[in-house]
């Protein structure tokens, strides 16, 4: 039986521009981490290139005080099917807003970072780039998706701290290897950074998006 796709609630998406000012702007889709919510990544927006409209989505599953895109499972190695189901829900929302925007980029933190990379796998030519901060690529894909990504080599930014206690080193290494093999990657490690986003990392992300 097919999984039920959890739809994004369009009414609670947080935007950095009012609706009349969005048409024609590039769109950055922001995907929060587990246990957080759609307001979490809005704090990054003032440091990003102002041409971009940011839309911060809420994950569909309740988790603790916030929300989750999919069940956690093993840290850095969730089950593949629920991730694909969650990604499809985001893609359905993207399809509804895409006609208004010149191009679309992805930015996710932690679990949201894994979502950004999974969305890129689903549509390698559909996004200008994917930014994954303290995130990871989901293991277990054995179909042709990664071959399709490698054929396109989309732009990817990977940022993580070397003091991250949440994402296992194995998952970070797996992600770096996957990105090097399949994408045009900018891969940055930040000394002493825990499971968080630093000012230096944010400046690097802004430069990457602005290129």
XYZ file of N, CA, C and O in Angstrom:
844
model
N 0.841 -1.185 0.000
C 0.000 0.000 0.000
C 0.884 1.246 0.000
O 1.874 1.322 0.722
N 0.559 2.227 -0.802
C 1.351 3.442 -0.910
C 1.243 4.261 0.377
O 0.214 4.279 1.041
N 2.333 4.933 0.708
C 2.333 5.795 1.883
C 1.460 7.015 1.637
O 1.345 7.501 0.514
N 0.844 7.483 2.689
C 0.066 8.710 2.600
C 1.045 9.892 2.645
O 1.845 10.015 3.567
N 0.988 10.742 1.636
C 1.871 11.894 1.588
C 1.324 12.987 2.497
O 0.164 13.386 2.374
N 2.147 13.443 3.421
C 1.739 14.508 4.328
C 1.935 15.855 3.642
O 3.060 16.237 3.302
N 0.883 16.564 3.427
C 0.937 17.825 2.707
C 1.486 18.944 3.602
O 1.282 18.950 4.807
N 2.176 19.878 2.975
C 2.633 21.080 3.674
C 1.436 22.007 3.871
O 0.662 22.249 2.939
N 1.289 22.522 5.079
C 0.206 23.470 5.370
C 0.631 24.845 4.859
O 1.454 25.527 5.475
N 0.073 25.234 3.715
C 0.458 26.498 3.082
C 0.120 27.704 3.950
O 0.773 28.753 3.853
N -0.861 27.573 4.822
C -1.305 28.717 5.628
C -0.320 29.091 6.730
O -0.399 30.202 7.275
N 0.596 28.183 7.081
C 1.539 28.495 8.154
C 2.969 28.642 7.643
O 3.894 28.812 8.442
N 3.163 28.584 6.321
C 4.483 28.881 5.760
C 4.837 30.325 6.101
O 4.007 31.232 5.983
N 6.066 30.528 6.550
C 6.545 31.862 6.910
C 7.347 32.445 5.744
O 8.314 31.841 5.291
N 6.945 33.608 5.278
C 7.573 34.257 4.126
C 8.304 35.526 4.558
O 7.861 36.218 5.466
N 9.384 35.855 3.855
C 10.094 37.101 4.128
C 9.587 38.250 3.257
O 10.043 39.391 3.412
N 8.670 37.963 2.335
C 8.043 39.013 1.533
C 6.533 38.802 1.530
O 6.071 37.658 1.473
N 5.755 39.892 1.545
C 4.311 39.740 1.380
C 3.992 39.258 -0.030
O 4.787 39.457 -0.969
N 2.862 38.623 -0.177
C 2.518 37.973 -1.447
C 2.631 38.885 -2.666
O 3.157 38.456 -3.699
N 2.198 40.148 -2.603
C 2.274 40.984 -3.811
C 3.702 41.270 -4.285
O 3.898 41.684 -5.428
N 4.696 41.030 -3.408
C 6.078 41.356 -3.751
C 6.911 40.130 -4.125
O 8.119 40.248 -4.368
N 6.302 38.961 -4.200
C 7.063 37.727 -4.415
C 7.281 37.398 -5.886
O 8.287 36.765 -6.238
N 6.375 37.786 -6.736
C 6.398 37.343 -8.135
C 7.714 37.724 -8.800
O 8.167 38.872 -8.716
N 8.348 36.756 -9.442
C 9.576 36.992 -10.180
C 10.843 36.886 -9.362
O 11.945 36.895 -9.925
N 10.731 36.804 -8.032
C 11.922 36.686 -7.190
C 12.391 35.236 -7.141
O 11.597 34.305 -7.279
N 13.695 35.023 -6.925
C 14.150 33.658 -6.641
C 13.677 33.256 -5.247
O 13.584 34.094 -4.347
N 13.370 31.968 -5.084
C 12.777 31.460 -3.847
C 13.729 30.502 -3.155
O 14.225 29.558 -3.771
N 13.979 30.746 -1.870
C 14.770 29.841 -1.044
C 13.833 29.130 -0.082
O 13.202 29.767 0.768
N 13.719 27.817 -0.218
C 12.856 27.004 0.627
C 13.663 26.542 1.840
O 14.675 25.845 1.690
N 13.235 26.946 3.047
C 13.968 26.659 4.281
C 13.287 25.527 5.044
O 12.072 25.565 5.287
N 14.082 24.527 5.433
C 13.579 23.297 6.051
C 14.257 23.115 7.410
O 15.467 22.874 7.492
N 13.485 23.234 8.475
C 14.037 23.208 9.835
C 14.440 21.812 10.276
O 14.124 20.808 9.625
N 15.103 21.754 11.433
C 15.511 20.486 12.007
C 14.435 19.874 12.883
O 13.408 20.491 13.183
N 14.662 18.638 13.326
C 13.677 17.907 14.104
C 13.454 18.596 15.452
O 14.384 19.105 16.085
N 12.194 18.664 15.867
C 11.842 19.281 17.133
C 11.715 20.788 17.068
O 11.415 21.429 18.073
N 11.927 21.352 15.888
C 11.824 22.796 15.717
C 10.565 23.121 14.919
O 9.652 22.303 14.814
N 10.532 24.323 14.334
C 9.332 24.733 13.610
C 9.694 25.708 12.495
O 10.873 26.027 12.295
N 8.674 26.187 11.803
C 8.874 27.002 10.601
C 9.498 28.364 10.890
O 9.984 29.024 9.955
N 9.518 28.804 12.133
C 10.111 30.109 12.443
C 11.613 30.033 12.716
O 12.297 31.061 12.735
N 12.131 28.838 12.888
C 13.500 28.655 13.354
C 14.534 29.257 12.401
O 15.433 29.978 12.830
N 14.418 28.984 11.114
C 15.444 29.410 10.162
C 15.225 30.823 9.636
O 16.071 31.355 8.916
N 14.100 31.443 9.998
C 13.872 32.818 9.557
C 14.947 33.766 10.083
O 15.228 34.796 9.465
N 15.544 33.428 11.219
C 16.589 34.255 11.780
C 17.822 34.360 10.899
O 18.624 35.284 11.051
N 17.993 33.406 9.966
C 19.125 33.446 9.051
C 18.888 34.413 7.896
O 19.842 34.895 7.271
N 17.633 34.702 7.595
C 17.274 35.430 6.379
C 17.963 36.784 6.236
O 18.416 37.125 5.131
N 18.078 37.605 7.298
C 18.701 38.917 7.116
C 20.150 38.854 6.636
O 20.655 39.836 6.073
N 20.826 37.729 6.857
C 22.224 37.594 6.447
C 22.368 37.046 5.027
O 23.493 36.991 4.501
N 21.267 36.665 4.404
C 21.310 36.066 3.070
C 21.072 37.123 2.003
O 20.563 38.207 2.296
N 21.440 36.847 0.746
C 21.261 37.839 -0.316
C 19.812 38.321 -0.389
O 18.886 37.516 -0.462
N 19.587 39.641 -0.365
C 18.231 40.175 -0.241
C 17.340 39.939 -1.453
O 16.126 40.086 -1.350
N 17.925 39.574 -2.577
C 17.094 39.309 -3.759
C 16.199 38.092 -3.557
O 15.137 37.984 -4.178
N 16.632 37.203 -2.690
C 15.909 35.949 -2.499
C 14.742 36.123 -1.525
O 14.886 36.720 -0.470
N 13.606 35.567 -1.901
C 12.475 35.420 -0.985
C 12.627 34.097 -0.252
O 12.841 33.060 -0.885
N 12.542 34.131 1.069
C 12.642 32.896 1.858
C 11.245 32.444 2.251
O 10.420 33.247 2.707
N 10.976 31.161 2.063
C 9.745 30.529 2.537
C 10.142 29.405 3.484
O 10.792 28.440 3.071
N 9.792 29.541 4.753
C 10.150 28.549 5.767
C 8.950 27.650 6.032
O 7.881 28.119 6.427
N 9.133 26.348 5.804
C 8.050 25.379 5.903
C 8.048 24.708 7.273
O 9.085 24.603 7.923
N 6.870 24.225 7.674
C 6.750 23.419 8.889
C 6.660 21.948 8.499
O 5.859 21.554 7.653
N 7.470 21.127 9.147
C 7.391 19.689 8.936
C 6.027 19.162 9.385
O 5.390 19.731 10.270
N 5.560 18.048 8.807
C 4.178 17.617 9.029
C 3.923 16.796 10.291
O 2.777 16.669 10.718
N 4.974 16.232 10.912
C 4.776 15.342 12.050
C 5.095 16.044 13.357
O 6.127 16.710 13.470
N 4.233 15.926 14.357
C 4.553 16.481 15.677
C 5.675 15.669 16.318
O 5.715 14.446 16.234
N 6.612 16.394 16.940
C 7.727 15.743 17.623
C 8.143 16.629 18.779
O 8.673 17.722 18.567
N 7.918 16.176 19.996
C 8.253 16.966 21.178
C 7.568 18.320 21.122
O 6.374 18.414 20.819
N 8.325 19.394 21.360
C 7.734 20.737 21.314
C 7.582 21.274 19.898
O 7.028 22.353 19.703
N 8.083 20.535 18.905
C 8.058 21.020 17.527
C 7.595 19.954 16.554
O 6.636 19.225 16.826
N 8.339 19.825 15.453
C 7.876 18.981 14.351
C 9.043 18.247 13.705
O 10.197 18.639 13.857
N 8.709 17.185 12.993
C 9.703 16.340 12.346
C 9.247 16.028 10.923
O 8.047 15.903 10.658
N 10.192 15.900 10.022
C 9.852 15.564 8.628
C 9.539 14.086 8.467
O 8.755 13.695 7.618
N 10.187 13.260 9.298
C 10.011 11.809 9.212
C 10.491 11.199 10.529
O 11.186 11.871 11.303
N 10.138 9.936 10.809
C 10.608 9.308 12.058
C 12.134 9.263 12.116
O 12.796 9.038 11.097
N 12.683 9.476 13.314
C 14.131 9.613 13.435
C 14.889 8.342 13.075
O 15.819 8.372 12.288
N 14.515 7.219 13.676
C 15.282 6.004 13.454
C 16.700 6.156 13.983
O 16.964 6.882 14.944
N 17.651 5.490 13.338
C 19.051 5.591 13.711
C 19.586 6.969 13.325
O 19.381 7.395 12.187
N 20.236 7.685 14.237
C 20.744 9.017 13.898
C 21.606 9.001 12.634
O 22.549 8.212 12.525
N 21.247 9.847 11.675
C 21.984 9.930 10.420
C 21.664 8.850 9.417
O 22.157 8.888 8.285
N 20.828 7.875 9.810
C 20.499 6.762 8.908
C 19.031 6.358 9.053
O 18.703 5.238 9.469
N 18.109 7.268 8.726
C 16.683 6.941 8.849
C 16.241 5.965 7.766
O 16.967 5.725 6.781
N 15.059 5.393 7.946
C 14.491 4.558 6.899
C 14.171 5.413 5.682
O 13.706 6.545 5.792
N 14.414 4.858 4.508
C 14.319 5.627 3.279
C 12.883 6.003 2.908
O 12.618 7.149 2.521
N 11.953 5.066 3.028
C 10.594 5.297 2.521
C 9.927 6.520 3.156
O 9.337 7.344 2.438
N 9.967 6.690 4.486
C 9.334 7.887 5.061
C 9.993 9.197 4.619
O 9.324 10.230 4.540
N 11.296 9.154 4.336
C 11.981 10.356 3.846
C 11.449 10.719 2.466
O 11.157 11.884 2.170
N 11.307 9.709 1.607
C 10.768 9.961 0.267
C 9.332 10.481 0.338
O 8.938 11.346 -0.450
N 8.553 9.951 1.263
C 7.174 10.418 1.428
C 7.149 11.885 1.849
O 6.379 12.690 1.310
N 8.015 12.246 2.803
C 8.089 13.632 3.246
C 8.546 14.542 2.114
O 8.027 15.650 1.933
N 9.523 14.079 1.335
C 10.021 14.882 0.215
C 8.917 15.124 -0.811
O 8.818 16.226 -1.364
N 8.094 14.123 -1.048
C 7.011 14.307 -2.017
C 6.028 15.385 -1.560
O 5.515 16.157 -2.375
N 5.782 15.448 -0.263
C 4.905 16.491 0.247
C 5.465 17.882 -0.009
O 4.731 18.808 -0.367
N 6.781 18.036 0.150
C 7.419 19.328 -0.136
C 7.369 19.625 -1.625
O 7.081 20.763 -2.036
N 7.625 18.617 -2.446
C 7.582 18.827 -3.897
C 6.192 19.264 -4.362
O 6.076 20.125 -5.247
N 5.164 18.706 -3.766
C 3.804 19.109 -4.124
C 3.578 20.583 -3.809
O 2.947 21.310 -4.587
N 4.099 21.037 -2.666
C 3.973 22.454 -2.316
C 4.794 23.317 -3.273
O 4.328 24.365 -3.736
N 6.018 22.881 -3.562
C 6.874 23.627 -4.491
C 6.187 23.809 -5.835
O 6.235 24.891 -6.436
N 5.526 22.754 -6.310
C 4.852 22.834 -7.611
C 3.775 23.910 -7.624
O 3.514 24.519 -8.669
N 3.161 24.152 -6.476
C 2.095 25.153 -6.424
C 2.632 26.579 -6.468
O 1.962 27.473 -6.980
N 3.832 26.792 -5.948
C 4.375 28.159 -5.891
C 5.408 28.442 -6.975
O 5.719 29.609 -7.243
N 5.942 27.404 -7.607
C 7.046 27.574 -8.559
C 6.752 28.556 -9.688
O 7.653 29.304 -10.088
N 5.523 28.599 -10.239
C 5.289 29.519 -11.356
C 5.542 30.986 -11.010
O 5.752 31.796 -11.924
N 5.524 31.329 -9.726
C 5.717 32.717 -9.322
C 7.195 33.112 -9.208
O 7.502 34.294 -9.032
N 8.105 32.154 -9.307
C 9.504 32.422 -8.966
C 10.452 32.076 -10.110
O 10.234 31.126 -10.846
N 11.537 32.869 -10.199
C 12.488 32.708 -11.299
C 13.327 31.447 -11.157
O 13.705 30.835 -12.152
N 13.637 31.071 -9.959
C 14.338 29.814 -9.673
C 14.156 29.499 -8.204
O 13.716 30.361 -7.424
N 14.514 28.281 -7.825
C 14.253 27.814 -6.468
C 15.505 27.135 -5.917
O 16.099 26.278 -6.575
N 15.897 27.538 -4.700
C 16.981 26.891 -3.986
C 16.472 26.264 -2.704
O 15.367 26.563 -2.230
N 17.284 25.395 -2.120
C 16.916 24.661 -0.911
C 17.946 24.914 0.182
O 19.158 24.913 -0.087
N 17.459 25.114 1.407
C 18.351 25.254 2.554
C 17.731 24.513 3.731
O 16.589 24.779 4.118
N 18.485 23.565 4.291
C 17.976 22.811 5.429
C 19.014 22.649 6.505
O 20.229 22.608 6.235
N 18.553 22.570 7.758
C 19.426 22.333 8.900
C 19.123 20.963 9.490
O 17.954 20.629 9.731
N 20.163 20.163 9.734
C 20.051 18.862 10.374
C 19.101 17.939 9.589
O 19.372 17.647 8.420
N 18.003 17.529 10.173
C 17.052 16.701 9.429
C 16.557 17.439 8.179
O 16.341 16.833 7.133
N 16.399 18.757 8.287
C 16.033 19.544 7.122
C 17.099 19.521 6.035
O 16.796 19.612 4.842
N 18.372 19.394 6.458
C 19.452 19.251 5.489
C 19.365 17.949 4.721
O 19.630 17.904 3.513
N 18.978 16.886 5.416
C 18.778 15.606 4.720
C 17.619 15.712 3.737
O 17.659 15.133 2.645
N 16.612 16.477 4.101
C 15.481 16.700 3.197
C 15.911 17.475 1.954
O 15.500 17.158 0.828
N 16.744 18.498 2.142
C 17.201 19.280 0.996
C 17.923 18.388 -0.012
O 17.696 18.485 -1.227
N 18.791 17.508 0.476
C 19.516 16.622 -0.430
C 18.596 15.585 -1.058
O 18.766 15.217 -2.229
N 17.592 15.129 -0.309
C 16.646 14.157 -0.876
C 15.777 14.807 -1.956
O 15.436 14.171 -2.958
N 15.416 16.067 -1.752
C 14.657 16.794 -2.771
C 15.498 16.966 -4.032
O 14.988 16.855 -5.155
N 16.783 17.223 -3.873
C 17.681 17.344 -5.018
C 17.780 16.020 -5.764
O 17.844 15.992 -7.003
N 17.807 14.921 -5.025
C 17.799 13.604 -5.666
C 16.525 13.388 -6.486
O 16.553 12.771 -7.541
N 15.416 13.885 -5.969
C 14.144 13.691 -6.666
C 14.084 14.492 -7.960
O 13.508 14.047 -8.957
N 14.696 15.693 -7.931
C 14.670 16.583 -9.107
C 16.027 17.258 -9.268
O 16.199 18.426 -8.901
N 16.993 16.562 -9.828
C 18.342 17.119 -9.925
C 18.421 18.421 -10.725
O 19.291 19.246 -10.462
N 17.517 18.596 -11.673
C 17.512 19.815 -12.478
C 16.477 20.827 -12.005
O 16.342 21.899 -12.606
N 15.762 20.494 -10.938
C 14.642 21.320 -10.517
C 14.998 22.435 -9.556
O 14.170 23.308 -9.295
N 16.226 22.404 -9.026
C 16.614 23.382 -8.016
C 17.954 24.004 -8.375
O 18.831 23.347 -8.925
N 18.101 25.285 -8.053
C 19.349 25.988 -8.351
C 20.510 25.442 -7.522
O 21.661 25.445 -7.967
N 20.212 24.988 -6.322
C 21.230 24.461 -5.411
C 20.538 23.860 -4.200
O 19.334 24.055 -3.993
N 21.331 23.151 -3.390
C 20.876 22.689 -2.077
C 21.951 23.001 -1.054
O 23.139 22.723 -1.277
N 21.544 23.599 0.063
C 22.428 23.873 1.193
C 22.017 22.955 2.342
O 20.864 22.968 2.776
N 22.962 22.154 2.823
C 22.705 21.248 3.944
C 23.655 21.597 5.074
O 24.871 21.420 4.958
N 23.094 22.112 6.174
C 23.882 22.523 7.330
C 23.694 21.512 8.458
O 22.568 21.257 8.880
N 24.794 20.941 8.916
C 24.739 19.890 9.955
C 23.770 18.790 9.549
O 23.064 18.223 10.385
N 23.729 18.495 8.268
C 22.805 17.498 7.729
C 23.531 16.260 7.232
O 24.685 16.005 7.590
N 22.844 15.496 6.391
C 23.414 14.233 5.906
C 22.606 13.750 4.714
O 21.449 14.147 4.535
N 23.231 12.900 3.911
C 22.510 12.266 2.821
C 21.966 10.926 3.330
O 22.646 10.201 4.072
N 20.726 10.641 3.001
C 20.060 9.434 3.502
C 20.597 8.200 2.764
O 20.659 8.195 1.537
N 20.992 7.167 3.497
C 21.506 5.962 2.841
C 20.377 5.090 2.300
O 19.203 5.304 2.601
N 20.751 4.105 1.487
C 19.811 3.080 1.048
C 19.194 3.298 -0.319
O 18.403 2.464 -0.764
N 19.530 4.393 -1.004
C 18.991 4.610 -2.348
C 19.716 3.673 -3.310
O 20.933 3.754 -3.472
N 18.964 2.780 -3.949
C 19.580 1.820 -4.866
C 18.951 1.863 -6.251
O 19.127 0.941 -7.059
N 18.196 2.937 -6.541
C 17.633 3.093 -7.877
C 18.524 4.049 -8.675
O 19.681 4.253 -8.334
N 17.981 4.666 -9.710
C 18.804 5.467 -10.620
C 18.903 6.933 -10.213
O 19.482 7.735 -10.954
N 18.383 7.290 -9.054
C 18.354 8.702 -8.683
C 19.745 9.334 -8.618
O 19.961 10.441 -9.120
N 20.685 8.645 -7.979
C 22.007 9.238 -7.830
C 22.734 9.343 -9.166
O 23.520 10.266 -9.378
N 22.479 8.415 -10.067
C 23.037 8.535 -11.414
C 22.499 9.782 -12.104
O 23.242 10.489 -12.807
N 21.219 10.071 -11.892
C 20.625 11.272 -12.482
C 21.235 12.537 -11.879
O 21.463 13.526 -12.584
N 21.507 12.496 -10.574
C 22.166 13.645 -9.932
C 23.558 13.842 -10.530
O 23.947 14.969 -10.878
N 24.309 12.770 -10.664
C 25.673 12.867 -11.195
C 25.689 13.392 -12.621
O 26.635 14.078 -13.026
N 24.651 13.095 -13.392
C 24.574 13.579 -14.773
C 24.401 15.095 -14.821
O 24.859 15.758 -15.760
N 23.747 15.651 -13.784
C 23.496 17.089 -13.725
C 24.584 17.826 -12.942
O 24.956 18.951 -13.259
N 25.094 17.192 -11.894
C 26.047 17.776 -10.947
C 25.573 19.134 -10.445
O 26.204 20.175 -10.656
N 24.433 19.154 -9.755
C 23.907 20.406 -9.214
C 24.816 20.966 -8.125
O 25.626 20.253 -7.516
N 24.681 22.259 -7.843
C 25.484 22.923 -6.822
C 24.978 22.540 -5.428
O 23.769 22.584 -5.172
N 25.915 22.189 -4.562
C 25.582 21.804 -3.188
C 26.574 22.474 -2.247
O 27.778 22.548 -2.533
N 26.055 22.988 -1.127
C 26.896 23.475 -0.035
C 26.679 22.576 1.171
O 25.543 22.411 1.631
N 27.771 22.010 1.684
C 27.730 21.229 2.919
C 28.499 21.984 3.994
O 29.661 22.358 3.792
N 27.869 22.232 5.128
C 28.538 22.851 6.255
C 28.276 22.066 7.524
O 27.136 21.659 7.768
N 29.315 21.824 8.302
C 29.115 21.124 9.573
C 30.262 21.483 10.512
O 31.342 21.895 10.076
N 30.016 21.320 11.799
C 31.033 21.565 12.798
C 31.756 20.290 13.188
O 31.153 19.205 13.191
N 33.032 20.423 13.524
C 33.775 19.224 13.929
C 33.526 18.835 15.383
O 34.071 17.849 15.872
N 32.664 19.615 16.073
C 32.284 19.273 17.448
C 30.786 18.957 17.538
O 30.176 19.120 18.598
N 30.193 18.500 16.429
C 28.764 18.187 16.385
C 28.492 16.876 17.128
O 28.976 15.821 16.710
N 27.731 16.911 18.249
C 27.462 15.686 18.994
C 26.220 14.935 18.508
O 25.884 13.886 19.052
N 25.536 15.461 17.494
C 24.244 14.908 17.079
C 24.372 14.026 15.847
O 23.869 12.901 15.819
N 25.020 14.533 14.796
C 25.147 13.784 13.554
C 26.402 12.920 13.626
O 27.509 13.445 13.792
N 26.282 11.591 13.501
C 27.459 10.730 13.612
C 28.504 11.050 12.541
O 28.157 11.435 11.413
N 29.780 10.875 12.908
C 30.869 11.143 11.959
C 30.712 10.306 10.702
O 31.049 10.763 9.597
N 30.199 9.093 10.850
C 30.008 8.221 9.676
C 29.041 8.850 8.689
O 29.249 8.795 7.467
N 27.974 9.463 9.207
C 26.980 10.075 8.329
C 27.552 11.301 7.621
O 27.279 11.554 6.439
N 28.367 12.080 8.349
C 29.005 13.247 7.747
C 29.981 12.825 6.658
O 30.010 13.418 5.565
N 30.770 11.785 6.927
C 31.729 11.291 5.930
C 30.999 10.731 4.714
O 31.416 10.968 3.566
N 29.924 10.012 4.948
C 29.127 9.475 3.843
C 28.599 10.592 2.952
O 28.604 10.503 1.728
N 28.146 11.667 3.600
C 27.573 12.786 2.869
C 28.630 13.497 2.030
O 28.385 13.840 0.860
N 29.798 13.725 2.602
C 30.880 14.362 1.857
C 31.280 13.527 0.643
O 31.492 14.074 -0.451
N 31.368 12.212 0.826
C 31.745 11.338 -0.280
C 30.673 11.327 -1.364
O 30.986 11.382 -2.569
N 29.416 11.269 -0.948
C 28.309 11.283 -1.922
C 28.311 12.583 -2.715
O 28.191 12.577 -3.946
N 28.455 13.704 -2.023
C 28.406 14.991 -2.699
C 29.577 15.153 -3.666
O 29.410 15.669 -4.781
N 30.767 14.714 -3.268
C 31.929 14.817 -4.145
C 31.750 13.994 -5.409
O 32.199 14.388 -6.495
N 31.081 12.855 -5.283
C 30.903 11.956 -6.422
C 29.774 12.377 -7.352
O 29.786 12.019 -8.534
N 28.798 13.142 -6.849
C 27.579 13.370 -7.622
C 27.243 14.832 -7.890
O 26.383 15.113 -8.712
N 27.877 15.761 -7.179
C 27.468 17.165 -7.262
C 28.680 18.085 -7.425
O 29.830 17.652 -7.297
N 28.401 19.339 -7.704
C 29.436 20.378 -7.651
C 29.385 20.955 -6.237
O 28.600 21.852 -5.946
N 30.216 20.414 -5.356
C 30.042 20.654 -3.929
C 31.049 21.665 -3.387
O 32.216 21.701 -3.806
N 30.583 22.502 -2.478
C 31.413 23.301 -1.589
C 31.252 22.689 -0.203
O 30.160 22.725 0.360
N 32.299 22.105 0.324
C 32.230 21.328 1.577
C 33.086 22.020 2.628
O 34.301 22.136 2.461
N 32.444 22.499 3.694
C 33.142 23.260 4.721
C 32.975 22.609 6.099
O 31.858 22.244 6.485
N 34.082 22.520 6.827
C 34.076 22.067 8.212
C 34.506 23.231 9.098
O 35.488 23.915 8.783
N 33.771 23.450 10.191
C 34.023 24.595 11.064
C 34.533 24.107 12.415
O 33.842 23.364 13.122
N 35.740 24.556 12.765
C 36.404 24.099 13.983
C 35.637 24.557 15.216
O 35.276 25.734 15.343
N 35.363 23.600 16.104
C 34.728 23.904 17.379
C 33.231 24.127 17.313
O 32.608 24.376 18.358
N 32.649 24.040 16.131
C 31.214 24.301 16.006
C 30.412 23.070 16.400
O 30.644 21.988 15.859
N 29.439 23.202 17.326
C 28.580 22.069 17.669
C 27.441 21.927 16.649
O 27.600 22.296 15.485
N 26.316 21.422 17.076
C 25.172 21.234 16.176
C 24.443 22.570 16.062
O 23.419 22.804 16.722
N 24.987 23.468 15.260
C 24.515 24.841 15.206
C 25.029 25.485 13.929
O 25.757 24.870 13.153
N 24.627 26.739 13.711
C 25.094 27.528 12.574
C 25.882 28.709 13.121
O 25.390 29.452 13.978
N 27.109 28.882 12.647
C 27.950 29.981 13.113
C 27.874 31.163 12.150
O 27.408 31.025 11.005
N 28.366 32.317 12.595
C 28.398 33.501 11.742
C 29.282 33.268 10.523
O 28.947 33.693 9.409
N 30.421 32.586 10.721
C 31.320 32.314 9.598
C 30.643 31.402 8.583
O 30.758 31.611 7.366
N 29.946 30.397 9.078
C 29.236 29.477 8.171
C 28.141 30.221 7.406
O 27.988 30.041 6.190
N 27.395 31.066 8.106
C 26.320 31.802 7.462
C 26.868 32.737 6.384
O 26.252 32.896 5.325
N 28.011 33.357 6.641
C 28.640 34.211 5.633
C 29.035 33.395 4.408
O 28.864 33.850 3.253
N 29.537 32.177 4.615
C 29.896 31.307 3.500
C 28.651 30.891 2.705
O 28.673 30.817 1.471
N 27.565 30.627 3.412
C 26.308 30.264 2.735
C 25.797 31.439 1.901
O 25.377 31.248 0.750
N 25.850 32.641 2.452
C 25.389 33.820 1.727
C 26.204 34.014 0.463
O 25.643 34.332 -0.611
N 27.520 33.823 0.549
C 28.364 33.956 -0.630
C 28.044 32.883 -1.662
O 28.011 33.152 -2.864
N 27.810 31.661 -1.200
C 27.459 30.555 -2.099
C 26.144 30.843 -2.826
O 26.048 30.678 -4.050
N 25.126 31.297 -2.090
C 23.835 31.587 -2.700
C 23.956 32.760 -3.682
O 23.328 32.758 -4.743
N 24.801 33.733 -3.340
C 24.937 34.914 -4.166
C 25.734 34.700 -5.440
O 25.679 35.539 -6.356
N 26.490 33.597 -5.525
C 27.281 33.332 -6.735
C 26.403 33.141 -7.963
O 25.367 32.456 -7.878
